Amino acid sequence: MIKLCSTSDIPEGGAKGFEVQGKKLVALNYRDQIYIYENSCPHRSIPLEWQPDQFLDYEKTFIQCATHGALFKIDTGECIAGPCVDDQLNKIEHRCQGDEIYICL
Ligand code: FES
């Protein structure tokens, strides 16, 4: 397990990008749960964001790919709209220990 960050590093209702061992990740704090995915859109295998830490749609209810607008459910990573519908983000297993978040790559 590798320490990623503290839970307080991820804004509530928001997202934060990381790079660990050359792998781009996105961590989200949504409804008091932490979700972590590989930051790679299944449509073109490119990062989801154009601006640092900007991963969500306008209403902050879905992860949105900045390139062609695919929308993904925050809690499952499932694509529900866009060119890769029914595909999904690659979930990264993690464990919260106290305030610290550890991931398994
Ligand atoms: S690269 Fe993400 S929707 Fe096309």
Short mmCIF file of C-alpha atoms and ligand atoms in Angstrom, two decimals:
data_model
loop_
_atom_site.label_atom_id
_atom_site.label_comp_id
_atom_site.label_asym_id
_atom_site.label_seq_id
_atom_site.Cartn_x
_atom_site.Cartn_y
_atom_site.Cartn_z
CA MET A 1 0.00 0.00 0.00
CA ILE A 2 1.21 3.50 -0.85
CA LYS A 3 0.15 6.61 1.01
CA LEU A 4 -1.70 8.92 -1.37
CA CYS A 5 -2.74 11.86 0.79
CA SER A 6 -4.90 12.91 3.71
CA THR A 7 -8.66 12.95 3.32
CA SER A 8 -8.59 16.69 4.05
CA ASP A 9 -6.50 17.20 0.88
CA ILE A 10 -9.54 16.40 -1.24
CA PRO A 11 -12.22 19.10 -1.04
CA GLU A 12 -15.65 17.88 0.03
CA GLY A 13 -17.78 17.42 -3.07
CA GLY A 14 -14.67 17.91 -5.17
CA ALA A 15 -11.78 16.15 -6.84
CA LYS A 16 -8.00 16.23 -6.90
CA GLY A 17 -5.51 14.82 -9.36
CA PHE A 18 -2.39 12.88 -8.38
CA GLU A 19 0.49 11.19 -10.10
CA VAL A 20 1.93 8.12 -8.36
CA GLN A 21 4.64 5.96 -9.85
CA GLY A 22 3.98 7.51 -13.25
CA LYS A 23 0.26 6.76 -13.06
CA LYS A 24 -2.26 9.60 -13.17
CA LEU A 25 -5.10 9.29 -10.66
CA VAL A 26 -8.15 11.23 -9.62
CA ALA A 27 -9.49 11.10 -6.06
CA LEU A 28 -12.99 12.31 -5.24
CA ASN A 29 -14.73 13.11 -1.99
CA TYR A 30 -18.41 12.54 -2.64
CA ARG A 31 -21.11 12.20 0.03
CA ASP A 32 -18.50 11.43 2.71
CA GLN A 33 -16.92 8.65 0.66
CA ILE A 34 -13.58 8.61 -1.10
CA TYR A 35 -13.41 7.26 -4.67
CA ILE A 36 -10.20 6.87 -6.64
CA TYR A 37 -9.89 6.15 -10.36
CA GLU A 38 -7.15 6.04 -12.91
CA ASN A 39 -7.18 9.42 -14.66
CA SER A 40 -7.64 7.99 -18.11
CA CYS A 41 -10.76 8.33 -20.23
CA PRO A 42 -11.77 4.95 -21.70
CA HIS A 43 -12.62 6.69 -24.99
CA ARG A 44 -9.08 7.69 -25.99
CA SER A 45 -6.95 6.66 -22.98
CA ILE A 46 -6.03 10.28 -22.25
CA PRO A 47 -6.33 12.29 -19.01
CA LEU A 48 -9.84 13.48 -18.17
CA GLU A 49 -9.03 17.08 -17.25
CA TRP A 50 -7.65 20.12 -19.05
CA GLN A 51 -7.33 22.31 -15.96
CA PRO A 52 -5.68 21.03 -12.77
CA ASP A 53 -8.20 19.32 -10.46
CA GLN A 54 -11.19 20.16 -12.71
CA PHE A 55 -12.82 16.77 -13.11
CA LEU A 56 -16.49 17.43 -12.44
CA ASP A 57 -19.38 18.72 -14.50
CA TYR A 58 -21.02 22.07 -13.79
CA GLU A 59 -23.42 20.66 -11.16
CA LYS A 60 -20.63 18.58 -9.59
CA THR A 61 -22.68 15.40 -9.89
CA PHE A 62 -20.61 13.56 -12.51
CA ILE A 63 -17.00 13.20 -13.53
CA GLN A 64 -16.71 14.82 -16.96
CA CYS A 65 -14.06 14.22 -19.57
CA ALA A 66 -12.89 17.61 -20.85
CA THR A 67 -12.11 16.34 -24.36
CA HIS A 68 -15.46 15.03 -25.65
CA GLY A 69 -17.67 15.48 -22.60
CA ALA A 70 -18.25 11.88 -21.48
CA LEU A 71 -19.98 11.72 -18.08
CA PHE A 72 -19.10 9.13 -15.44
CA LYS A 73 -20.87 8.28 -12.18
CA ILE A 74 -18.71 9.35 -9.26
CA ASP A 75 -19.50 6.29 -7.13
CA THR A 76 -18.99 3.59 -9.77
CA GLY A 77 -16.96 5.18 -12.59
CA GLU A 78 -19.58 3.98 -15.09
CA CYS A 79 -19.93 6.12 -18.23
CA ILE A 80 -23.55 7.18 -18.66
CA ALA A 81 -23.22 9.61 -21.58
CA GLY A 82 -20.78 10.37 -24.36
CA PRO A 83 -18.72 8.36 -26.83
CA CYS A 84 -17.72 5.62 -24.34
CA VAL A 85 -21.13 5.01 -22.78
CA ASP A 86 -21.31 1.76 -20.76
CA ASP A 87 -17.53 1.68 -20.44
CA GLN A 88 -15.95 2.58 -17.12
CA LEU A 89 -13.11 4.30 -15.36
CA ASN A 90 -10.55 1.99 -13.83
CA LYS A 91 -11.15 1.94 -10.07
CA ILE A 92 -8.13 2.04 -7.76
CA GLU A 93 -8.46 0.05 -4.55
CA HIS A 94 -7.79 2.11 -1.47
CA ARG A 95 -8.00 2.01 2.29
CA CYS A 96 -8.58 4.89 4.69
CA GLN A 97 -6.64 4.67 7.94
CA GLY A 98 -7.57 7.51 10.22
CA ASP A 99 -7.13 10.61 8.09
CA GLU A 100 -4.74 8.96 5.63
CA ILE A 101 -5.61 7.37 2.31
CA TYR A 102 -3.55 4.43 1.05
CA ILE A 103 -3.79 2.95 -2.41
CA CYS A 104 -2.90 -0.32 -4.02
CA LEU A 105 -1.45 0.05 -7.54
S1 FES B 1 -11.41 11.34 -24.72
FE1 FES B 1 -12.86 11.36 -23.10
S2 FES B 1 -14.76 11.46 -24.12
FE2 FES B 1 -13.30 11.36 -25.73
#
